[in-house]
Amino acid sequence: MKTISENRAFGGVQGVYSHASEACGCDMTFGLFLPEEAEHEPVPVVWYLSGLTCTHQNAMEKAGAQAWAAQQGLALIFPDTSPRGADIADDEAYDLGQGAGFYVNATEGPWAPNFRMWDYLTEELPHRLFSAYPLDEGRQAITGHSMGGHGALTIAMSFPGRFRSASAFAPIANPSASEWGRKQFTAYLGADEAKWAAHDACLLMKKRGFDGPMLIDQGSSDQFLELLRPEALAEAAASARQNMIFRMQKGYDHSYYFVSTFMEDHINFHAEALYA
């Protein structure tokens, strides 16, 4: 594990680290905020998955999460959104390739050798983090924004018992029925739509739901509403009788101004579940 930077923040430490990833076949970078309590004992963890075009830096620097996490004694993990490097496959479009891993294991060329974000985030990175830092593996929560909201919800529902709570800011809720999903799933997973179902939050909600509380915030003035399909997620959750709070926030768009406005609510929501 290579230390890129460490800065004192809110009584704790905001670090940035990199390591060679077996899953992605390249060096991967992540941010980790450890509150002051981590100096004495393992602390609960909130994972934050970012959206299209983002790196580990976006939420780490714009979401304001560290202040609220420090108050609750929570660690924050900010992974990258894709493999990166000169030898890694990419695309001219902003919503495919580097910065747009979509949290799946690609099976199609040219993406398959490196775009294995599902394995990276659900197996490799947790193993490295929980063996190297004072983090409580038994108390985890997960959240994310946009593409990261899609990743947070699908991962949470695919690993029963791992996460005590899940939330999302403007998630890509029904990617199988949206251009933000159909395009990427075809590229990464192939044309067989049956293979997409494991990465669609609405379909997973109908199939199994989540074994804990959920919180979803969506801006009513989000410029990408038609691509996100929040109404499909709300309907699926109601049908599954999921323990979910769904809030349509009037006038808010898709930006980090929206995310930072409601970050305190999400951190407190997860703290309640993590300390229950």
PDB file of C-alpha atoms in Angstrom:
ATOM      1  CA  MET A   1       0.000   0.000   0.000  1.00  0.00           C
ATOM      2  CA  LYS A   2       1.530   3.307  -1.082  1.00  0.00           C
ATOM      3  CA  THR A   3       0.680   6.515   0.794  1.00  0.00           C
ATOM      4  CA  ILE A   4       0.016   9.380  -1.608  1.00  0.00           C
ATOM      5  CA  SER A   5      -1.089  11.914   1.007  1.00  0.00           C
ATOM      6  CA  GLU A   6      -2.360  12.185   4.578  1.00  0.00           C
ATOM      7  CA  ASN A   7      -3.988  15.326   5.978  1.00  0.00           C
ATOM      8  CA  ARG A   8      -5.402  16.054   9.411  1.00  0.00           C
ATOM      9  CA  ALA A   9      -9.138  16.685   9.115  1.00  0.00           C
ATOM     10  CA  PHE A  10     -11.847  17.078  11.768  1.00  0.00           C
ATOM     11  CA  GLY A  11      -9.673  15.408  14.382  1.00  0.00           C
ATOM     12  CA  GLY A  12      -8.970  12.431  12.140  1.00  0.00           C
ATOM     13  CA  VAL A  13      -6.931  11.764   9.008  1.00  0.00           C
ATOM     14  CA  GLN A  14      -7.952  11.997   5.367  1.00  0.00           C
ATOM     15  CA  GLY A  15      -5.590   9.775   3.423  1.00  0.00           C
ATOM     16  CA  VAL A  16      -5.122   8.861  -0.215  1.00  0.00           C
ATOM     17  CA  TYR A  17      -3.479   5.540  -1.020  1.00  0.00           C
ATOM     18  CA  SER A  18      -2.702   3.358  -4.027  1.00  0.00           C
ATOM     19  CA  HIS A  19      -1.905  -0.301  -4.585  1.00  0.00           C
ATOM     20  CA  ALA A  20      -1.425  -2.811  -7.360  1.00  0.00           C
ATOM     21  CA  SER A  21      -4.792  -4.434  -8.063  1.00  0.00           C
ATOM     22  CA  GLU A  22      -4.999  -8.048  -9.144  1.00  0.00           C
ATOM     23  CA  ALA A  23      -8.655  -7.670 -10.113  1.00  0.00           C
ATOM     24  CA  CYS A  24      -8.106  -4.660 -12.379  1.00  0.00           C
ATOM     25  CA  GLY A  25      -4.574  -5.383 -13.497  1.00  0.00           C
ATOM     26  CA  CYS A  26      -3.326  -1.882 -12.741  1.00  0.00           C
ATOM     27  CA  ASP A  27      -2.630   0.477  -9.862  1.00  0.00           C
ATOM     28  CA  MET A  28      -5.797   1.635  -8.120  1.00  0.00           C
ATOM     29  CA  THR A  29      -6.220   4.680  -5.882  1.00  0.00           C
ATOM     30  CA  PHE A  30      -8.691   5.273  -3.052  1.00  0.00           C
ATOM     31  CA  GLY A  31      -9.399   7.775  -0.306  1.00  0.00           C
ATOM     32  CA  LEU A  32      -9.853   6.748   3.325  1.00  0.00           C
ATOM     33  CA  PHE A  33     -11.014   9.010   6.151  1.00  0.00           C
ATOM     34  CA  LEU A  34     -10.311   7.684   9.640  1.00  0.00           C
ATOM     35  CA  PRO A  35     -11.931   9.520  12.564  1.00  0.00           C
ATOM     36  CA  GLU A  36     -10.071  10.168  15.797  1.00  0.00           C
ATOM     37  CA  GLU A  37     -11.621   7.067  17.403  1.00  0.00           C
ATOM     38  CA  ALA A  38      -9.646   4.871  14.970  1.00  0.00           C
ATOM     39  CA  GLU A  39      -6.509   5.671  16.983  1.00  0.00           C
ATOM     40  CA  HIS A  40      -7.891   3.465  19.780  1.00  0.00           C
ATOM     41  CA  GLU A  41     -10.204   0.849  18.230  1.00  0.00           C
ATOM     42  CA  PRO A  42     -11.708  -0.362  14.941  1.00  0.00           C
ATOM     43  CA  VAL A  43     -14.477   1.939  13.711  1.00  0.00           C
ATOM     44  CA  PRO A  44     -17.617   1.406  11.585  1.00  0.00           C
ATOM     45  CA  VAL A  45     -17.323   2.029   7.849  1.00  0.00           C
ATOM     46  CA  VAL A  46     -19.361   3.880   5.221  1.00  0.00           C
ATOM     47  CA  TRP A  47     -18.450   3.164   1.593  1.00  0.00           C
ATOM     48  CA  TYR A  48     -19.074   5.990  -0.895  1.00  0.00           C
ATOM     49  CA  LEU A  49     -19.209   5.070  -4.602  1.00  0.00           C
ATOM     50  CA  SER A  50     -18.910   7.956  -7.051  1.00  0.00           C
ATOM     51  CA  GLY A  51     -20.550   8.604 -10.414  1.00  0.00           C
ATOM     52  CA  LEU A  52     -19.594   8.958 -14.063  1.00  0.00           C
ATOM     53  CA  THR A  53     -16.326  10.813 -14.807  1.00  0.00           C
ATOM     54  CA  CYS A  54     -15.381  10.859 -11.109  1.00  0.00           C
ATOM     55  CA  THR A  55     -12.269   9.651  -9.314  1.00  0.00           C
ATOM     56  CA  HIS A  56     -11.798   9.068  -5.586  1.00  0.00           C
ATOM     57  CA  GLN A  57     -11.343  12.836  -5.236  1.00  0.00           C
ATOM     58  CA  ASN A  58     -14.798  14.151  -6.154  1.00  0.00           C
ATOM     59  CA  ALA A  59     -16.757  13.088  -3.087  1.00  0.00           C
ATOM     60  CA  MET A  60     -13.699  13.289  -0.860  1.00  0.00           C
ATOM     61  CA  GLU A  61     -13.315  16.991  -1.667  1.00  0.00           C
ATOM     62  CA  LYS A  62     -16.885  18.124  -2.476  1.00  0.00           C
ATOM     63  CA  ALA A  63     -19.397  16.119  -0.436  1.00  0.00           C
ATOM     64  CA  GLY A  64     -18.507  17.417   3.019  1.00  0.00           C
ATOM     65  CA  ALA A  65     -18.884  13.947   4.459  1.00  0.00           C
ATOM     66  CA  GLN A  66     -15.836  13.983   6.732  1.00  0.00           C
ATOM     67  CA  ALA A  67     -17.268  16.565   9.132  1.00  0.00           C
ATOM     68  CA  TRP A  68     -20.388  14.496   9.762  1.00  0.00           C
ATOM     69  CA  ALA A  69     -18.483  11.203   9.835  1.00  0.00           C
ATOM     70  CA  ALA A  70     -16.100  12.613  12.445  1.00  0.00           C
ATOM     71  CA  GLN A  71     -19.037  13.544  14.668  1.00  0.00           C
ATOM     72  CA  GLN A  72     -20.322   9.972  14.464  1.00  0.00           C
ATOM     73  CA  GLY A  73     -16.946   8.215  14.680  1.00  0.00           C
ATOM     74  CA  LEU A  74     -17.261   6.665  11.213  1.00  0.00           C
ATOM     75  CA  ALA A  75     -14.627   5.842   8.612  1.00  0.00           C
ATOM     76  CA  LEU A  76     -15.283   6.752   4.965  1.00  0.00           C
ATOM     77  CA  ILE A  77     -13.947   4.867   1.959  1.00  0.00           C
ATOM     78  CA  PHE A  78     -13.816   6.647  -1.416  1.00  0.00           C
ATOM     79  CA  PRO A  79     -12.833   4.164  -4.175  1.00  0.00           C
ATOM     80  CA  ASP A  80     -12.129   5.111  -7.777  1.00  0.00           C
ATOM     81  CA  THR A  81     -14.764   4.451 -10.436  1.00  0.00           C
ATOM     82  CA  SER A  82     -12.688   2.404 -12.888  1.00  0.00           C
ATOM     83  CA  PRO A  83      -9.231   1.107 -13.734  1.00  0.00           C
ATOM     84  CA  ARG A  84      -6.956   3.747 -15.247  1.00  0.00           C
ATOM     85  CA  GLY A  85      -3.758   3.996 -17.235  1.00  0.00           C
ATOM     86  CA  ALA A  86      -2.278   4.445 -20.676  1.00  0.00           C
ATOM     87  CA  ASP A  87      -2.611   0.725 -21.405  1.00  0.00           C
ATOM     88  CA  ILE A  88      -6.210   0.462 -20.138  1.00  0.00           C
ATOM     89  CA  ALA A  89      -9.057   0.412 -22.672  1.00  0.00           C
ATOM     90  CA  ASP A  90     -10.977   3.680 -22.985  1.00  0.00           C
ATOM     91  CA  ASP A  91     -13.592   5.420 -25.111  1.00  0.00           C
ATOM     92  CA  GLU A  92     -14.034   8.974 -26.349  1.00  0.00           C
ATOM     93  CA  ALA A  93     -17.460   9.167 -24.716  1.00  0.00           C
ATOM     94  CA  TYR A  94     -17.569  10.328 -21.099  1.00  0.00           C
ATOM     95  CA  ASP A  95     -19.957   7.547 -20.108  1.00  0.00           C
ATOM     96  CA  LEU A  96     -17.914   4.539 -21.210  1.00  0.00           C
ATOM     97  CA  GLY A  97     -14.426   3.385 -20.323  1.00  0.00           C
ATOM     98  CA  GLN A  98     -12.151   5.073 -17.814  1.00  0.00           C
ATOM     99  CA  GLY A  99     -14.232   6.921 -15.225  1.00  0.00           C
ATOM    100  CA  ALA A 100     -17.275   4.845 -16.139  1.00  0.00           C
ATOM    101  CA  GLY A 101     -16.693   1.324 -14.834  1.00  0.00           C
ATOM    102  CA  PHE A 102     -20.355   0.911 -13.814  1.00  0.00           C
ATOM    103  CA  TYR A 103     -19.332  -1.459 -10.981  1.00  0.00           C
ATOM    104  CA  VAL A 104     -19.525  -4.654 -13.042  1.00  0.00           C
ATOM    105  CA  ASN A 105     -17.088  -7.358 -14.170  1.00  0.00           C
ATOM    106  CA  ALA A 106     -16.741  -6.866 -17.920  1.00  0.00           C
ATOM    107  CA  THR A 107     -16.829 -10.022 -20.036  1.00  0.00           C
ATOM    108  CA  GLU A 108     -16.517  -8.395 -23.471  1.00  0.00           C
ATOM    109  CA  GLY A 109     -13.485  -7.006 -25.285  1.00  0.00           C
ATOM    110  CA  PRO A 110     -11.652  -4.724 -25.002  1.00  0.00           C
ATOM    111  CA  TRP A 111     -12.889  -4.229 -21.426  1.00  0.00           C
ATOM    112  CA  ALA A 112     -12.673  -7.705 -19.896  1.00  0.00           C
ATOM    113  CA  PRO A 113      -8.979  -7.734 -18.892  1.00  0.00           C
ATOM    114  CA  ASN A 114      -9.218  -4.711 -16.567  1.00  0.00           C
ATOM    115  CA  PHE A 115     -12.814  -3.597 -15.981  1.00  0.00           C
ATOM    116  CA  ARG A 116     -13.551  -5.860 -13.021  1.00  0.00           C
ATOM    117  CA  MET A 117     -14.855  -3.288 -10.571  1.00  0.00           C
ATOM    118  CA  TRP A 118     -17.342  -5.709  -9.008  1.00  0.00           C
ATOM    119  CA  ASP A 119     -14.599  -8.058  -7.843  1.00  0.00           C
ATOM    120  CA  TYR A 120     -12.393  -5.148  -6.893  1.00  0.00           C
ATOM    121  CA  LEU A 121     -14.999  -3.521  -4.642  1.00  0.00           C
ATOM    122  CA  THR A 122     -16.632  -6.600  -3.182  1.00  0.00           C
ATOM    123  CA  GLU A 123     -13.535  -8.780  -2.667  1.00  0.00           C
ATOM    124  CA  GLU A 124     -10.091  -7.292  -3.236  1.00  0.00           C
ATOM    125  CA  LEU A 125     -10.354  -3.797  -1.758  1.00  0.00           C
ATOM    126  CA  PRO A 126     -12.297  -4.891   1.369  1.00  0.00           C
ATOM    127  CA  HIS A 127      -9.723  -7.605   2.042  1.00  0.00           C
ATOM    128  CA  ARG A 128      -6.877  -5.117   1.779  1.00  0.00           C
ATOM    129  CA  LEU A 129      -8.579  -2.442   3.877  1.00  0.00           C
ATOM    130  CA  PHE A 130      -9.796  -4.610   6.737  1.00  0.00           C
ATOM    131  CA  SER A 131      -6.401  -6.245   7.071  1.00  0.00           C
ATOM    132  CA  ALA A 132      -4.464  -2.967   7.009  1.00  0.00           C
ATOM    133  CA  TYR A 133      -6.570  -0.371   8.857  1.00  0.00           C
ATOM    134  CA  PRO A 134      -8.587  -0.196  12.110  1.00  0.00           C
ATOM    135  CA  LEU A 135     -11.964  -0.818  10.474  1.00  0.00           C
ATOM    136  CA  ASP A 136     -14.832  -2.875  11.906  1.00  0.00           C
ATOM    137  CA  GLU A 137     -15.754  -5.387   9.209  1.00  0.00           C
ATOM    138  CA  GLY A 138     -18.937  -6.299  11.082  1.00  0.00           C
ATOM    139  CA  ARG A 139     -20.313  -2.758  10.840  1.00  0.00           C
ATOM    140  CA  GLN A 140     -20.477  -1.566   7.242  1.00  0.00           C
ATOM    141  CA  ALA A 141     -22.848   0.717   5.322  1.00  0.00           C
ATOM    142  CA  ILE A 142     -22.798   1.836   1.694  1.00  0.00           C
ATOM    143  CA  THR A 143     -23.913   4.863  -0.307  1.00  0.00           C
ATOM    144  CA  GLY A 144     -23.197   6.491  -3.647  1.00  0.00           C
ATOM    145  CA  HIS A 145     -24.188   9.080  -6.228  1.00  0.00           C
ATOM    146  CA  SER A 146     -25.617   8.474  -9.719  1.00  0.00           C
ATOM    147  CA  MET A 147     -23.604   5.594 -11.237  1.00  0.00           C
ATOM    148  CA  GLY A 148     -22.245   5.119  -7.716  1.00  0.00           C
ATOM    149  CA  GLY A 149     -25.787   4.978  -6.359  1.00  0.00           C
ATOM    150  CA  HIS A 150     -26.439   2.185  -8.839  1.00  0.00           C
ATOM    151  CA  GLY A 151     -23.328   0.404  -7.578  1.00  0.00           C
ATOM    152  CA  ALA A 152     -24.171   0.920  -3.912  1.00  0.00           C
ATOM    153  CA  LEU A 153     -27.699  -0.449  -4.253  1.00  0.00           C
ATOM    154  CA  THR A 154     -26.773  -3.463  -6.370  1.00  0.00           C
ATOM    155  CA  ILE A 155     -23.844  -4.425  -4.147  1.00  0.00           C
ATOM    156  CA  ALA A 156     -25.923  -3.988  -0.985  1.00  0.00           C
ATOM    157  CA  MET A 157     -28.684  -6.258  -2.280  1.00  0.00           C
ATOM    158  CA  SER A 158     -26.214  -8.860  -3.566  1.00  0.00           C
ATOM    159  CA  PHE A 159     -24.434  -9.432  -0.242  1.00  0.00           C
ATOM    160  CA  PRO A 160     -27.060 -10.076   2.445  1.00  0.00           C
ATOM    161  CA  GLY A 161     -25.717  -9.422   5.912  1.00  0.00           C
ATOM    162  CA  ARG A 162     -22.672  -7.440   4.833  1.00  0.00           C
ATOM    163  CA  PHE A 163     -24.182  -3.944   5.054  1.00  0.00           C
ATOM    164  CA  ARG A 164     -26.411  -2.722   7.853  1.00  0.00           C
ATOM    165  CA  SER A 165     -27.828   0.127   5.762  1.00  0.00           C
ATOM    166  CA  ALA A 166     -27.744   1.439   2.200  1.00  0.00           C
ATOM    167  CA  SER A 167     -28.485   4.817   0.659  1.00  0.00           C
ATOM    168  CA  ALA A 168     -28.096   6.675  -2.612  1.00  0.00           C
ATOM    169  CA  PHE A 169     -28.141  10.143  -4.114  1.00  0.00           C
ATOM    170  CA  ALA A 170     -29.906  10.221  -7.503  1.00  0.00           C
ATOM    171  CA  PRO A 171     -29.011   6.612  -8.376  1.00  0.00           C
ATOM    172  CA  ILE A 172     -29.200   5.136 -11.859  1.00  0.00           C
ATOM    173  CA  ALA A 173     -32.059   3.022 -10.607  1.00  0.00           C
ATOM    174  CA  ASN A 174     -33.163   0.987 -13.622  1.00  0.00           C
ATOM    175  CA  PRO A 175     -30.183   0.768 -16.005  1.00  0.00           C
ATOM    176  CA  SER A 176     -31.654  -2.075 -18.063  1.00  0.00           C
ATOM    177  CA  ALA A 177     -34.315   0.371 -19.227  1.00  0.00           C
ATOM    178  CA  SER A 178     -32.116   3.460 -19.598  1.00  0.00           C
ATOM    179  CA  GLU A 179     -29.449   4.697 -21.989  1.00  0.00           C
ATOM    180  CA  TRP A 180     -27.313   5.043 -18.846  1.00  0.00           C
ATOM    181  CA  GLY A 181     -27.118   1.299 -18.551  1.00  0.00           C
ATOM    182  CA  ARG A 182     -28.117  -0.305 -21.817  1.00  0.00           C
ATOM    183  CA  LYS A 183     -25.139   1.252 -23.595  1.00  0.00           C
ATOM    184  CA  GLN A 184     -22.648   0.250 -20.895  1.00  0.00           C
ATOM    185  CA  PHE A 185     -24.113  -3.191 -20.192  1.00  0.00           C
ATOM    186  CA  THR A 186     -23.996  -4.043 -23.911  1.00  0.00           C
ATOM    187  CA  ALA A 187     -20.362  -2.936 -24.096  1.00  0.00           C
ATOM    188  CA  TYR A 188     -19.210  -4.581 -20.877  1.00  0.00           C
ATOM    189  CA  LEU A 189     -21.505  -7.623 -20.545  1.00  0.00           C
ATOM    190  CA  GLY A 190     -22.751  -8.299 -24.075  1.00  0.00           C
ATOM    191  CA  ALA A 191     -26.171  -8.189 -25.693  1.00  0.00           C
ATOM    192  CA  ASP A 192     -27.798 -10.932 -23.581  1.00  0.00           C
ATOM    193  CA  GLU A 193     -30.030  -8.884 -21.271  1.00  0.00           C
ATOM    194  CA  ALA A 194     -30.408 -11.799 -18.876  1.00  0.00           C
ATOM    195  CA  LYS A 195     -26.835 -11.091 -17.780  1.00  0.00           C
ATOM    196  CA  TRP A 196     -27.758  -7.511 -16.909  1.00  0.00           C
ATOM    197  CA  ALA A 197     -30.336  -8.378 -14.254  1.00  0.00           C
ATOM    198  CA  ALA A 198     -27.756  -8.844 -11.485  1.00  0.00           C
ATOM    199  CA  HIS A 199     -26.798  -5.184 -11.897  1.00  0.00           C
ATOM    200  CA  ASP A 200     -30.209  -3.518 -12.020  1.00  0.00           C
ATOM    201  CA  ALA A 201     -31.436  -2.167  -8.661  1.00  0.00           C
ATOM    202  CA  CYS A 202     -35.094  -2.322  -9.654  1.00  0.00           C
ATOM    203  CA  LEU A 203     -34.871  -5.956 -10.735  1.00  0.00           C
ATOM    204  CA  LEU A 204     -32.897  -6.883  -7.621  1.00  0.00           C
ATOM    205  CA  MET A 205     -35.425  -5.085  -5.453  1.00  0.00           C
ATOM    206  CA  LYS A 206     -38.245  -7.119  -6.946  1.00  0.00           C
ATOM    207  CA  LYS A 207     -36.247 -10.343  -6.632  1.00  0.00           C
ATOM    208  CA  ARG A 208     -34.754 -10.086  -3.145  1.00  0.00           C
ATOM    209  CA  GLY A 209     -34.753  -6.547  -1.700  1.00  0.00           C
ATOM    210  CA  PHE A 210     -32.348  -5.453   1.011  1.00  0.00           C
ATOM    211  CA  ASP A 211     -32.148  -6.803   4.540  1.00  0.00           C
ATOM    212  CA  GLY A 212     -31.879  -3.376   6.180  1.00  0.00           C
ATOM    213  CA  PRO A 213     -33.074   0.224   5.913  1.00  0.00           C
ATOM    214  CA  MET A 214     -32.588   2.310   2.772  1.00  0.00           C
ATOM    215  CA  LEU A 215     -32.583   6.055   2.119  1.00  0.00           C
ATOM    216  CA  ILE A 216     -32.886   7.537  -1.390  1.00  0.00           C
ATOM    217  CA  ASP A 217     -32.667  11.248  -2.194  1.00  0.00           C
ATOM    218  CA  GLN A 218     -33.502  12.509  -5.674  1.00  0.00           C
ATOM    219  CA  GLY A 219     -33.577  16.099  -6.914  1.00  0.00           C
ATOM    220  CA  SER A 220     -36.803  17.096  -8.669  1.00  0.00           C
ATOM    221  CA  SER A 221     -34.857  19.381 -11.055  1.00  0.00           C
ATOM    222  CA  ASP A 222     -32.231  16.776 -11.887  1.00  0.00           C
ATOM    223  CA  GLN A 223     -31.313  17.220 -15.544  1.00  0.00           C
ATOM    224  CA  PHE A 224     -30.902  13.434 -15.901  1.00  0.00           C
ATOM    225  CA  LEU A 225     -34.230  12.296 -14.443  1.00  0.00           C
ATOM    226  CA  GLU A 226     -35.261  10.384 -17.558  1.00  0.00           C
ATOM    227  CA  LEU A 227     -32.012   8.405 -17.438  1.00  0.00           C
ATOM    228  CA  LEU A 228     -32.159   7.733 -13.679  1.00  0.00           C
ATOM    229  CA  ARG A 229     -35.754   6.417 -13.512  1.00  0.00           C
ATOM    230  CA  PRO A 230     -36.303   6.982  -9.764  1.00  0.00           C
ATOM    231  CA  GLU A 231     -40.014   6.292 -10.103  1.00  0.00           C
ATOM    232  CA  ALA A 232     -39.233   2.701 -11.135  1.00  0.00           C
ATOM    233  CA  LEU A 233     -37.206   2.168  -7.968  1.00  0.00           C
ATOM    234  CA  ALA A 234     -39.933   3.672  -5.777  1.00  0.00           C
ATOM    235  CA  GLU A 235     -42.520   1.387  -7.364  1.00  0.00           C
ATOM    236  CA  ALA A 236     -40.295  -1.683  -6.989  1.00  0.00           C
ATOM    237  CA  ALA A 237     -39.616  -0.876  -3.336  1.00  0.00           C
ATOM    238  CA  ALA A 238     -43.305  -0.422  -2.602  1.00  0.00           C
ATOM    239  CA  SER A 239     -44.087  -3.719  -4.321  1.00  0.00           C
ATOM    240  CA  ALA A 240     -41.371  -5.483  -2.303  1.00  0.00           C
ATOM    241  CA  ARG A 241     -42.451  -3.717   0.921  1.00  0.00           C
ATOM    242  CA  GLN A 242     -38.875  -2.588   1.326  1.00  0.00           C
ATOM    243  CA  ASN A 243     -37.912  -0.558   4.398  1.00  0.00           C
ATOM    244  CA  MET A 244     -37.060   2.550   2.374  1.00  0.00           C
ATOM    245  CA  ILE A 245     -37.280   6.315   2.751  1.00  0.00           C
ATOM    246  CA  PHE A 246     -37.624   7.891  -0.693  1.00  0.00           C
ATOM    247  CA  ARG A 247     -37.404  11.689  -0.829  1.00  0.00           C
ATOM    248  CA  MET A 248     -37.934  13.867  -3.905  1.00  0.00           C
ATOM    249  CA  GLN A 249     -36.042  17.070  -3.065  1.00  0.00           C
ATOM    250  CA  LYS A 250     -37.727  20.032  -4.748  1.00  0.00           C
ATOM    251  CA  GLY A 251     -35.529  22.176  -6.965  1.00  0.00           C
ATOM    252  CA  TYR A 252     -32.292  20.211  -6.573  1.00  0.00           C
ATOM    253  CA  ASP A 253     -30.246  19.041  -9.559  1.00  0.00           C
ATOM    254  CA  HIS A 254     -27.616  16.318 -10.065  1.00  0.00           C
ATOM    255  CA  SER A 255     -24.606  18.218  -8.753  1.00  0.00           C
ATOM    256  CA  TYR A 256     -22.477  17.938  -5.626  1.00  0.00           C
ATOM    257  CA  TYR A 257     -24.379  20.938  -4.262  1.00  0.00           C
ATOM    258  CA  PHE A 258     -27.287  18.502  -4.018  1.00  0.00           C
ATOM    259  CA  VAL A 259     -25.147  15.730  -2.536  1.00  0.00           C
ATOM    260  CA  SER A 260     -23.490  17.961   0.062  1.00  0.00           C
ATOM    261  CA  THR A 261     -26.844  19.433   1.112  1.00  0.00           C
ATOM    262  CA  PHE A 262     -28.174  16.061   2.240  1.00  0.00           C
ATOM    263  CA  MET A 263     -24.926  14.354   3.219  1.00  0.00           C
ATOM    264  CA  GLU A 264     -25.488  14.981   6.927  1.00  0.00           C
ATOM    265  CA  ASP A 265     -28.810  13.142   6.721  1.00  0.00           C
ATOM    266  CA  HIS A 266     -27.190  10.148   5.052  1.00  0.00           C
ATOM    267  CA  ILE A 267     -24.281   9.926   7.485  1.00  0.00           C
ATOM    268  CA  ASN A 268     -26.662  10.139  10.453  1.00  0.00           C
ATOM    269  CA  PHE A 269     -28.931   7.552   8.826  1.00  0.00           C
ATOM    270  CA  HIS A 270     -26.038   5.122   8.539  1.00  0.00           C
ATOM    271  CA  ALA A 271     -24.739   5.918  12.031  1.00  0.00           C
ATOM    272  CA  GLU A 272     -28.094   4.946  13.501  1.00  0.00           C
ATOM    273  CA  ALA A 273     -27.886   1.548  11.824  1.00  0.00           C
ATOM    274  CA  LEU A 274     -24.194   1.014  12.517  1.00  0.00           C
ATOM    275  CA  TYR A 275     -24.507   1.723  16.225  1.00  0.00           C
ATOM    276  CA  ALA A 276     -27.799  -0.100  16.750  1.00  0.00           C
TER     277      ALA A 276
END
